[in-house]
Amino acid sequence: MQNIDKDTTVLFSYWRSSCSWRVRIALALKKIKFEYKAIHLLKEGGQQKSDDYSKLNPMKVVPTLVIDGNVLGQSLAILEYLEETRPEVPLLPKSAADRAIVRQMMQIIGSDIQPLQNLKVLQEIGTLAGDDKKGAWAKKWIANGFDGLEKLLVKHSGKYCFGDQITFIDLCLPAQVYNANRFNVDMTPYPTISRISDALSQLPEFEFAAPHNQPDVEC
Amino acid sequence: MQNIDKDTTVLFSYWRSSCSWRVRIALALKKIKFEYKAIHLLKEGGQQKSDDYSKLNPMKVVPTLVIDGNVLGQSLAILEYLEETRPEVPLLPKSAADRAIVRQMMQIIGSDIQPLQNLKVLQEIGTLAGDDKKGAWAKKWIANGFDGLEKLLVKHSGKYCFGDQITFIDLCLPAQVYNANRFNVDMTPYPTISRISDALSQLPEFEFAAPHNQPDVEC
């Protein structure tokens, strides 16, 4: 990876990673062709911890996107980069106030939910309190975040999370709903989240980016 | 708060909140005058949970910024809004690739560190595993994030986190270093983080925004 070809776009991804999933949707919507390189988060003690990969991504997490000769980490930073360099299919509204609402909803998932129930945090909860505590921990934080997000969506959603335009927050929703289902979160209090999640799953770009369509899928 | 005055800027903040602190620095650097409204995260079972406040911020967290007639939540979304509407004192570099690096470093603190060691998560760790486990939990995630951040800073820092310009990531650093000290994180492996943190603390805008200078400071 020392010599990065400016014309090659490579996504280092794991099929079930929420953060990789967000970027896969963005690449599909913006019609950016890319090579998929699977990084298995569990095999070999976690391939993301290898010397080669950690040089690309010092946090040793997925995704990493190699694009335009740059090596980019952190999914939400990657979304902003793609929006700035490929604005033809916009994923943010036009006014600063509207963009702030979209980013507020995005950060609820990106800061207040996902980080608290990802693989390595759940592994740590298991070590600290027992594996039987992992599910309740994940459920608690997903419900806490969805409580706030649902209220904002009631106010701002149309067909999708912010009116009828697909924006950054829509890119973050499918993985979070997928995890909510994995952890048996009761979705009854979240009819707006559920409705939008269903609508998004009908779109070909979202289907393309879903875990079951990735080359490294396992079940 | 039903009638929001377009000319009034109000920050709902808690003196020791990392996320409030980031926004206070941005307001100072961009020379935006604001009214400070203290929200005590512990008194009365947490004032952020009151009916009035949760209407402003459905996640029931600080900060909330009322500005230009808008009610904005999530600190990193607020930073982007301020940058888009008040670009005179820029807090992002010019090129998309450079901006992506700044946002990558910012999200390491915003997603991979801060959410895992904030007040409500530590309270939950205490309930789950005992109060004596809270410190080690916080230390673990701060060190994990600083390990990655230090490597990126070695590559990209100058006087500050990204060259010699103050950017979003610099706004997130002071609170995280403050928390690292609170939890007795060994800072020896992070000479670049320490150096930049010291440099930032010399700047009047950063001094203005520090917890000990807030009206609701307690010690």
CSV table of C-alpha atoms in Angstrom, one decimal:
chain,number,residue,atom,x,y,z
A,1,MET,CA,0.0,0.0,0.0
A,2,GLN,CA,3.1,2.3,-0.1
A,3,ASN,CA,2.3,3.4,-3.6
A,4,ILE,CA,-1.3,4.5,-3.8
A,5,ASP,CA,-2.7,4.7,-7.3
A,6,LYS,CA,-4.7,7.9,-7.7
A,7,ASP,CA,-7.2,6.2,-9.9
A,8,THR,CA,-8.0,3.2,-7.7
A,9,THR,CA,-10.7,3.4,-5.1
A,10,VAL,CA,-10.5,0.6,-2.4
A,11,LEU,CA,-12.8,0.1,0.5
A,12,PHE,CA,-11.5,-1.9,3.4
A,13,SER,CA,-14.7,-3.3,4.9
A,14,TYR,CA,-16.3,-6.0,7.0
A,15,TRP,CA,-19.7,-7.2,5.8
A,16,ARG,CA,-21.5,-6.6,9.2
A,17,SER,CA,-19.7,-3.4,10.2
A,18,SER,CA,-22.1,-0.6,10.6
A,19,CYS,CA,-19.5,2.0,9.7
A,20,SER,CA,-18.5,0.2,6.6
A,21,TRP,CA,-22.1,-0.1,5.6
A,22,ARG,CA,-22.6,3.6,5.7
A,23,VAL,CA,-19.8,4.2,3.3
A,24,ARG,CA,-20.9,1.4,1.0
A,25,ILE,CA,-24.3,3.1,0.6
A,26,ALA,CA,-22.6,6.5,-0.1
A,27,LEU,CA,-20.3,4.9,-2.8
A,28,ALA,CA,-23.4,3.3,-4.4
A,29,LEU,CA,-25.5,6.5,-4.4
A,30,LYS,CA,-22.7,8.5,-5.8
A,31,LYS,CA,-21.9,5.9,-8.4
A,32,ILE,CA,-18.3,5.5,-7.4
A,33,LYS,CA,-16.7,2.2,-8.5
A,34,PHE,CA,-14.5,0.6,-5.9
A,35,GLU,CA,-12.6,-2.6,-5.1
A,36,TYR,CA,-13.8,-4.4,-2.0
A,37,LYS,CA,-11.1,-5.7,0.4
A,38,ALA,CA,-12.5,-7.7,3.3
A,39,ILE,CA,-11.0,-7.2,6.8
A,40,HIS,CA,-12.3,-9.9,9.1
A,41,LEU,CA,-12.8,-8.4,12.6
A,42,LEU,CA,-12.6,-11.8,14.4
A,43,LYS,CA,-10.3,-14.1,12.3
A,44,GLU,CA,-6.6,-14.2,13.2
A,45,GLY,CA,-7.4,-12.2,16.4
A,46,GLY,CA,-8.8,-9.5,14.2
A,47,GLN,CA,-7.3,-8.7,10.8
A,48,GLN,CA,-7.7,-5.0,11.5
A,49,LYS,CA,-4.9,-5.3,14.0
A,50,SER,CA,-2.3,-6.4,11.4
A,51,ASP,CA,0.8,-4.3,10.9
A,52,ASP,CA,-0.2,-3.6,7.3
A,53,TYR,CA,-3.7,-2.5,8.0
A,54,SER,CA,-2.9,-0.5,11.1
A,55,LYS,CA,-0.5,1.6,9.0
A,56,LEU,CA,-3.5,2.6,6.9
A,57,ASN,CA,-5.8,3.0,9.8
A,58,PRO,CA,-4.1,3.7,13.1
A,59,MET,CA,-7.3,3.2,15.1
A,60,LYS,CA,-7.4,-0.4,13.7
A,61,VAL,CA,-11.0,-0.2,12.7
A,62,VAL,CA,-13.0,-0.5,9.5
A,63,PRO,CA,-13.7,1.2,7.1
A,64,THR,CA,-10.8,2.7,5.4
A,65,LEU,CA,-11.3,4.3,2.0
A,66,VAL,CA,-8.4,4.8,-0.4
A,67,ILE,CA,-9.5,7.3,-2.9
A,68,ASP,CA,-7.9,10.1,-5.0
A,69,GLY,CA,-4.6,9.0,-3.6
A,70,ASN,CA,-5.8,9.6,0.0
A,71,VAL,CA,-6.2,7.2,2.8
A,72,LEU,CA,-9.3,8.1,4.8
A,73,GLY,CA,-10.6,6.7,8.0
A,74,GLN,CA,-13.8,7.3,10.2
A,75,SER,CA,-17.0,6.8,8.2
A,76,LEU,CA,-18.6,10.2,9.0
A,77,ALA,CA,-15.4,12.0,7.9
A,78,ILE,CA,-15.5,9.9,4.7
A,79,LEU,CA,-19.1,10.9,4.0
A,80,GLU,CA,-18.2,14.6,4.2
A,81,TYR,CA,-15.2,14.0,1.9
A,82,LEU,CA,-17.4,12.3,-0.7
A,83,GLU,CA,-19.9,15.0,-0.5
A,84,GLU,CA,-17.3,17.7,-1.0
A,85,THR,CA,-15.6,16.0,-3.9
A,86,ARG,CA,-18.6,14.4,-5.6
A,87,PRO,CA,-21.5,16.8,-5.1
A,88,GLU,CA,-23.4,15.7,-8.2
A,89,VAL,CA,-25.6,13.3,-6.1
A,90,PRO,CA,-26.1,15.5,-3.0
A,91,LEU,CA,-26.5,13.8,0.4
A,92,LEU,CA,-26.9,17.0,2.4
A,93,PRO,CA,-29.7,19.6,2.0
A,94,LYS,CA,-28.8,23.1,0.8
A,95,SER,CA,-29.3,25.4,3.8
A,96,ALA,CA,-26.9,25.4,6.7
A,97,ALA,CA,-29.7,25.1,9.2
A,98,ASP,CA,-31.1,22.0,7.4
A,99,ARG,CA,-27.6,20.5,7.1
A,100,ALA,CA,-27.2,21.0,10.9
A,101,ILE,CA,-30.4,19.0,11.6
A,102,VAL,CA,-29.2,16.1,9.3
A,103,ARG,CA,-25.8,16.1,11.0
A,104,GLN,CA,-27.4,16.2,14.4
A,105,MET,CA,-29.4,13.1,13.6
A,106,MET,CA,-26.4,11.5,12.1
A,107,GLN,CA,-24.3,12.1,15.2
A,108,ILE,CA,-27.0,10.6,17.4
A,109,ILE,CA,-26.3,7.3,15.7
A,110,GLY,CA,-22.6,8.0,15.2
A,111,SER,CA,-21.7,9.2,18.7
A,112,ASP,CA,-24.6,8.2,21.0
A,113,ILE,CA,-25.6,4.8,19.8
A,114,GLN,CA,-23.2,2.9,17.5
A,115,PRO,CA,-19.9,3.3,19.6
A,116,LEU,CA,-21.6,1.9,22.7
A,117,GLN,CA,-22.7,-1.3,21.1
A,118,ASN,CA,-20.0,-2.2,18.7
A,119,LEU,CA,-18.1,-5.5,18.7
A,120,LYS,CA,-15.1,-4.4,20.8
A,121,VAL,CA,-17.2,-2.6,23.5
A,122,LEU,CA,-19.5,-5.6,23.8
A,123,GLN,CA,-16.5,-7.9,24.2
A,124,GLU,CA,-15.3,-5.7,27.0
A,125,ILE,CA,-18.8,-5.7,28.7
A,126,GLY,CA,-18.6,-9.5,28.5
A,127,THR,CA,-15.2,-9.5,30.2
A,128,LEU,CA,-16.3,-7.1,32.9
A,129,ALA,CA,-19.8,-8.3,33.7
A,130,GLY,CA,-20.4,-11.6,31.9
A,131,ASP,CA,-21.5,-12.4,28.3
A,132,ASP,CA,-25.2,-12.6,29.5
A,133,LYS,CA,-25.0,-8.8,30.1
A,134,LYS,CA,-24.1,-7.8,26.5
A,135,GLY,CA,-27.6,-7.9,25.0
A,136,ALA,CA,-29.2,-5.7,27.7
A,137,TRP,CA,-26.3,-3.2,27.4
A,138,ALA,CA,-26.7,-2.9,23.6
A,139,LYS,CA,-30.5,-2.7,23.9
A,140,LYS,CA,-30.3,0.1,26.5
A,141,TRP,CA,-28.2,2.4,24.3
A,142,ILE,CA,-30.0,1.7,21.1
A,143,ALA,CA,-33.4,2.5,22.8
A,144,ASN,CA,-31.9,5.6,24.4
A,145,GLY,CA,-30.7,6.9,21.1
A,146,PHE,CA,-33.8,5.9,19.2
A,147,ASP,CA,-36.0,7.7,21.8
A,148,GLY,CA,-34.4,11.0,20.8
A,149,LEU,CA,-34.0,10.2,17.1
A,150,GLU,CA,-37.7,9.2,16.7
A,151,LYS,CA,-38.8,12.6,18.1
A,152,LEU,CA,-36.6,14.5,15.6
A,153,LEU,CA,-37.8,12.3,12.8
A,154,VAL,CA,-41.4,13.0,13.6
A,155,LYS,CA,-40.6,16.7,13.1
A,156,HIS,CA,-38.3,16.5,10.1
A,157,SER,CA,-38.9,13.3,8.1
A,158,GLY,CA,-40.8,13.0,4.9
A,159,LYS,CA,-40.3,9.9,2.8
A,160,TYR,CA,-36.8,9.6,4.3
A,161,CYS,CA,-35.2,11.0,7.4
A,162,PHE,CA,-35.1,14.6,6.3
A,163,GLY,CA,-37.9,15.4,4.0
A,164,ASP,CA,-37.9,13.4,0.7
A,165,GLN,CA,-34.2,13.7,0.0
A,166,ILE,CA,-31.8,10.9,0.9
A,167,THR,CA,-29.1,12.4,3.3
A,168,PHE,CA,-26.3,11.3,5.5
A,169,ILE,CA,-28.7,10.2,8.3
A,170,ASP,CA,-30.4,7.8,6.0
A,171,LEU,CA,-27.0,6.2,5.3
A,172,CYS,CA,-26.6,5.5,9.0
A,173,LEU,CA,-30.1,4.2,9.7
A,174,PRO,CA,-30.1,0.7,8.1
A,175,ALA,CA,-27.1,-0.7,10.1
A,176,GLN,CA,-28.6,0.7,13.4
A,177,VAL,CA,-32.0,-0.9,12.7
A,178,TYR,CA,-30.3,-4.1,11.8
A,179,ASN,CA,-28.5,-4.1,15.1
A,180,ALA,CA,-31.6,-3.2,17.0
A,181,ASN,CA,-33.2,-6.3,15.5
A,182,ARG,CA,-30.1,-8.4,16.3
A,183,PHE,CA,-30.5,-7.3,20.0
A,184,ASN,CA,-34.3,-7.7,20.0
A,185,VAL,CA,-35.0,-4.0,20.6
A,186,ASP,CA,-38.8,-3.5,20.8
A,187,MET,CA,-39.4,-1.3,17.7
A,188,THR,CA,-43.0,-0.5,18.6
A,189,PRO,CA,-42.1,3.0,20.0
A,190,TYR,CA,-40.3,3.9,16.8
A,191,PRO,CA,-42.8,3.8,14.0
A,192,THR,CA,-41.0,6.6,12.0
A,193,ILE,CA,-37.6,4.9,12.2
A,194,SER,CA,-39.3,1.6,11.1
A,195,ARG,CA,-41.2,3.2,8.2
A,196,ILE,CA,-38.1,4.9,6.9
A,197,SER,CA,-35.9,1.9,7.3
A,198,ASP,CA,-38.4,-0.2,5.2
A,199,ALA,CA,-38.5,2.5,2.5
A,200,LEU,CA,-34.7,2.7,2.3
A,201,SER,CA,-34.4,-1.1,2.0
A,202,GLN,CA,-36.4,-0.9,-1.3
A,203,LEU,CA,-33.7,1.2,-3.0
A,204,PRO,CA,-31.2,-0.7,-5.1
A,205,GLU,CA,-28.2,1.2,-3.7
A,206,PHE,CA,-29.2,0.2,-0.2
A,207,GLU,CA,-29.7,-3.4,-1.3
A,208,PHE,CA,-26.3,-3.4,-2.9
A,209,ALA,CA,-24.7,-2.1,0.3
A,210,ALA,CA,-26.5,-4.6,2.7
A,211,PRO,CA,-24.4,-7.1,4.6
A,212,HIS,CA,-25.9,-10.1,2.8
A,213,ASN,CA,-24.6,-8.8,-0.6
A,214,GLN,CA,-21.0,-8.4,0.5
A,215,PRO,CA,-18.3,-10.8,-0.8
A,216,ASP,CA,-17.3,-11.7,2.8
A,217,VAL,CA,-20.8,-12.4,4.1
A,218,GLU,CA,-21.0,-15.5,6.4
A,219,CYS,CA,-24.6,-16.3,6.8
B,1,MET,CA,-38.5,28.9,24.4
B,2,GLN,CA,-41.5,28.7,22.0
B,3,ASN,CA,-40.6,32.1,20.5
B,4,ILE,CA,-37.0,32.1,19.5
B,5,ASP,CA,-35.5,35.5,19.0
B,6,LYS,CA,-33.4,35.4,15.8
B,7,ASP,CA,-30.8,37.8,17.2
B,8,THR,CA,-30.2,36.0,20.5
B,9,THR,CA,-27.6,33.3,20.8
B,10,VAL,CA,-27.9,31.0,23.8
B,11,LEU,CA,-25.7,28.1,24.8
B,12,PHE,CA,-27.1,25.5,27.1
B,13,SER,CA,-24.0,24.1,28.7
B,14,TYR,CA,-22.5,22.3,31.7
B,15,TRP,CA,-19.1,23.5,32.9
B,16,ARG,CA,-17.4,20.1,32.8
B,17,SER,CA,-19.2,18.7,29.7
B,18,SER,CA,-16.7,17.9,27.0
B,19,CYS,CA,-19.2,18.5,24.2
B,20,SER,CA,-20.2,21.9,25.6
B,21,TRP,CA,-16.5,22.8,25.9
B,22,ARG,CA,-15.9,22.2,22.2
B,23,VAL,CA,-18.7,24.6,21.3
B,24,ARG,CA,-17.6,27.2,23.8
B,25,ILE,CA,-14.2,27.3,22.1
B,26,ALA,CA,-15.7,27.6,18.7
B,27,LEU,CA,-17.9,30.5,19.8
B,28,ALA,CA,-14.9,32.3,21.3
B,29,LEU,CA,-12.7,31.8,18.2
B,30,LYS,CA,-15.4,33.0,15.9
B,31,LYS,CA,-16.2,35.9,18.2
B,32,ILE,CA,-19.9,35.1,18.6
B,33,LYS,CA,-21.4,36.6,21.7
B,34,PHE,CA,-23.8,34.3,23.6
B,35,GLU,CA,-25.8,34.0,26.7
B,36,TYR,CA,-24.8,31.1,28.9
B,37,LYS,CA,-27.5,28.9,30.4
B,38,ALA,CA,-26.3,26.3,32.9
B,39,ILE,CA,-27.9,22.8,32.8
B,40,HIS,CA,-26.8,20.8,35.8
B,41,LEU,CA,-26.3,17.2,34.8
B,42,LEU,CA,-26.6,15.8,38.3
B,43,LYS,CA,-28.9,18.2,40.3
B,44,GLU,CA,-32.6,17.4,40.4
B,45,GLY,CA,-31.9,14.0,38.8
B,46,GLY,CA,-30.3,15.8,35.9
B,47,GLN,CA,-31.8,19.1,34.6
B,48,GLN,CA,-31.2,17.9,31.1
B,49,LYS,CA,-34.1,15.5,31.6
B,50,SER,CA,-36.7,18.3,32.3
B,51,ASP,CA,-39.7,18.7,30.1
B,52,ASP,CA,-38.6,22.2,28.9
B,53,TYR,CA,-35.1,21.2,28.1
B,54,SER,CA,-35.9,17.9,26.4
B,55,LYS,CA,-38.2,19.8,24.0
B,56,LEU,CA,-35.1,21.7,22.9
B,57,ASN,CA,-32.9,18.6,22.9
B,58,PRO,CA,-34.7,15.3,22.5
B,59,MET,CA,-31.5,13.4,23.4
B,60,LYS,CA,-31.5,15.2,26.8
B,61,VAL,CA,-27.8,16.1,26.5
B,62,VAL,CA,-25.8,19.2,26.5
B,63,PRO,CA,-24.9,21.3,24.6
B,64,THR,CA,-27.8,22.9,22.8
B,65,LEU,CA,-27.1,26.1,20.8
B,66,VAL,CA,-29.9,28.5,19.9
B,67,ILE,CA,-28.7,30.6,17.1
B,68,ASP,CA,-30.1,32.4,14.0
B,69,GLY,CA,-33.6,31.2,15.2
B,70,ASN,CA,-32.4,27.6,15.0
B,71,VAL,CA,-32.2,25.1,17.9
B,72,LEU,CA,-29.1,22.9,17.3
B,73,GLY,CA,-27.9,19.8,19.1
B,74,GLN,CA,-24.8,17.6,18.9
B,75,SER,CA,-21.5,19.4,19.3
B,76,LEU,CA,-19.9,18.2,16.0
B,77,ALA,CA,-23.0,19.2,14.0
B,78,ILE,CA,-22.9,22.6,15.7
B,79,LEU,CA,-19.2,23.1,14.7
B,80,GLU,CA,-20.1,22.4,11.1
B,81,TYR,CA,-23.0,24.9,11.2
B,82,LEU,CA,-20.8,27.6,12.7
B,83,GLU,CA,-18.2,26.9,10.0
B,84,GLU,CA,-20.7,27.2,7.2
B,85,THR,CA,-22.4,30.3,8.5
B,86,ARG,CA,-19.3,32.1,10.0
B,87,PRO,CA,-16.4,31.2,7.8
B,88,GLU,CA,-14.4,34.4,8.6
B,89,VAL,CA,-12.3,32.6,11.2
B,90,PRO,CA,-11.9,29.2,9.4
B,91,LEU,CA,-11.7,26.1,11.6
B,92,LEU,CA,-11.2,23.7,8.7
B,93,PRO,CA,-8.4,23.6,6.1
B,94,LYS,CA,-9.1,24.4,2.5
B,95,SER,CA,-8.7,21.2,0.6
B,96,ALA,CA,-11.2,18.3,0.9
B,97,ALA,CA,-8.4,15.8,1.6
B,98,ASP,CA,-7.0,18.0,4.5
B,99,ARG,CA,-10.5,18.5,5.9
B,100,ALA,CA,-11.0,14.7,5.8
B,101,ILE,CA,-8.0,14.2,8.0
B,102,VAL,CA,-9.2,16.9,10.5
B,103,ARG,CA,-12.6,15.3,10.6
B,104,GLN,CA,-11.1,11.8,11.0
B,105,MET,CA,-9.1,13.0,14.0
B,106,MET,CA,-12.2,14.8,15.4
B,107,GLN,CA,-14.3,11.7,15.0
B,108,ILE,CA,-11.8,9.6,16.9
B,109,ILE,CA,-12.5,11.7,19.9
B,110,GLY,CA,-16.2,12.3,19.1
B,111,SER,CA,-17.1,8.6,18.4
B,112,ASP,CA,-14.3,6.4,19.7
B,113,ILE,CA,-13.4,8.0,23.0
B,114,GLN,CA,-15.8,10.6,24.5
B,115,PRO,CA,-19.0,8.6,24.2
B,116,LEU,CA,-17.5,5.6,26.0
B,117,GLN,CA,-16.4,7.6,29.1
B,118,ASN,CA,-19.1,10.2,29.6
B,119,LEU,CA,-21.1,10.6,32.8
B,120,LYS,CA,-24.1,8.4,31.9
B,121,VAL,CA,-22.0,5.5,30.5
B,122,LEU,CA,-19.8,5.5,33.6
B,123,GLN,CA,-22.9,5.5,35.8
B,124,GLU,CA,-24.1,2.4,33.9
B,125,ILE,CA,-20.7,0.7,34.3
B,126,GLY,CA,-20.9,1.4,38.0
B,127,THR,CA,-24.4,-0.2,38.2
B,128,LEU,CA,-23.3,-3.2,36.1
B,129,ALA,CA,-19.9,-4.0,37.5
B,130,GLY,CA,-19.3,-1.8,40.6
B,131,ASP,CA,-18.1,1.8,41.0
B,132,ASP,CA,-14.5,0.6,41.4
B,133,LYS,CA,-14.5,-0.5,37.7
B,134,LYS,CA,-15.4,3.0,36.3
B,135,GLY,CA,-11.9,4.4,36.3
B,136,ALA,CA,-10.3,1.4,34.5
B,137,TRP,CA,-13.1,1.5,31.9
B,138,ALA,CA,-12.5,5.1,31.1
B,139,LYS,CA,-8.7,4.8,31.0
B,140,LYS,CA,-9.0,1.9,28.6
B,141,TRP,CA,-10.9,3.7,26.0
B,142,ILE,CA,-9.1,7.0,26.3
B,143,ALA,CA,-5.8,5.1,25.9
B,144,ASN,CA,-7.1,3.2,22.9
B,145,GLY,CA,-8.2,6.3,21.2
B,146,PHE,CA,-5.1,8.3,22.0
B,147,ASP,CA,-2.9,5.4,20.7
B,148,GLY,CA,-4.5,6.0,17.2
B,149,LEU,CA,-4.7,9.8,17.5
B,150,GLU,CA,-1.1,10.2,18.5
B,151,LYS,CA,0.1,8.4,15.3
B,152,LEU,CA,-2.0,10.6,13.1
B,153,LEU,CA,-0.8,13.7,14.9
B,154,VAL,CA,2.9,12.7,14.5
B,155,LYS,CA,2.1,12.7,10.8
B,156,HIS,CA,-0.1,15.8,10.5
B,157,SER,CA,0.5,18.2,13.4
B,158,GLY,CA,2.5,21.4,13.4
B,159,LYS,CA,2.0,23.9,16.2
B,160,TYR,CA,-1.5,22.5,16.5
B,161,CYS,CA,-3.2,19.2,15.5
B,162,PHE,CA,-3.3,19.9,11.8
B,163,GLY,CA,-0.3,22.1,10.8
B,164,ASP,CA,-0.3,25.5,12.3
B,165,GLN,CA,-4.0,26.2,11.8
B,166,ILE,CA,-6.5,25.8,14.6
B,167,THR,CA,-9.1,23.3,13.4
B,168,PHE,CA,-12.1,21.3,14.7
B,169,ILE,CA,-9.8,18.6,16.2
B,170,ASP,CA,-8.1,21.2,18.4
B,171,LEU,CA,-11.5,22.2,19.8
B,172,CYS,CA,-12.0,18.6,20.9
B,173,LEU,CA,-8.6,18.0,22.4
B,174,PRO,CA,-8.6,20.0,25.7
B,175,ALA,CA,-11.7,18.2,27.2
B,176,GLN,CA,-10.3,14.8,26.3
B,177,VAL,CA,-6.9,15.6,27.8
B,178,TYR,CA,-8.7,17.0,30.9
B,179,ASN,CA,-10.6,13.7,31.3
B,180,ALA,CA,-7.4,11.7,30.7
B,181,ASN,CA,-5.9,13.5,33.6
B,182,ARG,CA,-9.0,13.0,35.8
B,183,PHE,CA,-8.8,9.3,35.1
B,184,ASN,CA,-5.0,9.2,35.6
B,185,VAL,CA,-4.2,8.0,32.1
B,186,ASP,CA,-0.4,7.7,31.7
B,187,MET,CA,0.3,10.5,29.1
B,188,THR,CA,4.0,9.4,28.5
B,189,PRO,CA,3.1,7.6,25.3
B,190,TYR,CA,1.4,10.7,23.9
B,191,PRO,CA,4.0,13.5,23.7
B,192,THR,CA,2.4,15.1,20.7
B,193,ILE,CA,-1.1,15.2,22.3
B,194,SER,CA,0.5,16.7,25.4
B,195,ARG,CA,2.5,19.3,23.5
B,196,ILE,CA,-0.5,20.5,21.5
B,197,SER,CA,-2.8,20.5,24.6
B,198,ASP,CA,-0.2,22.7,26.4
B,199,ALA,CA,0.0,25.1,23.4
B,200,LEU,CA,-3.8,25.4,23.1
B,201,SER,CA,-4.1,26.2,26.8
B,202,GLN,CA,-2.1,29.3,26.3
B,203,LEU,CA,-4.6,30.8,23.9
B,204,PRO,CA,-7.2,33.3,25.4
B,205,GLU,CA,-10.1,31.7,23.6
B,206,PHE,CA,-9.3,28.3,25.0
B,207,GLU,CA,-8.8,29.8,28.5
B,208,PHE,CA,-12.2,31.5,28.2
B,209,ALA,CA,-13.9,28.2,27.4
B,210,ALA,CA,-12.2,26.2,30.1
B,211,PRO,CA,-14.4,24.7,32.8
B,212,HIS,CA,-12.9,26.8,35.6
B,213,ASN,CA,-14.1,30.0,33.9
B,214,GLN,CA,-17.7,29.0,33.5
B,215,PRO,CA,-20.4,30.6,35.6
B,216,ASP,CA,-21.6,27.2,36.9
B,217,VAL,CA,-18.1,25.9,37.9
B,218,GLU,CA,-18.1,24.0,41.2
B,219,CYS,CA,-14.5,23.6,42.3
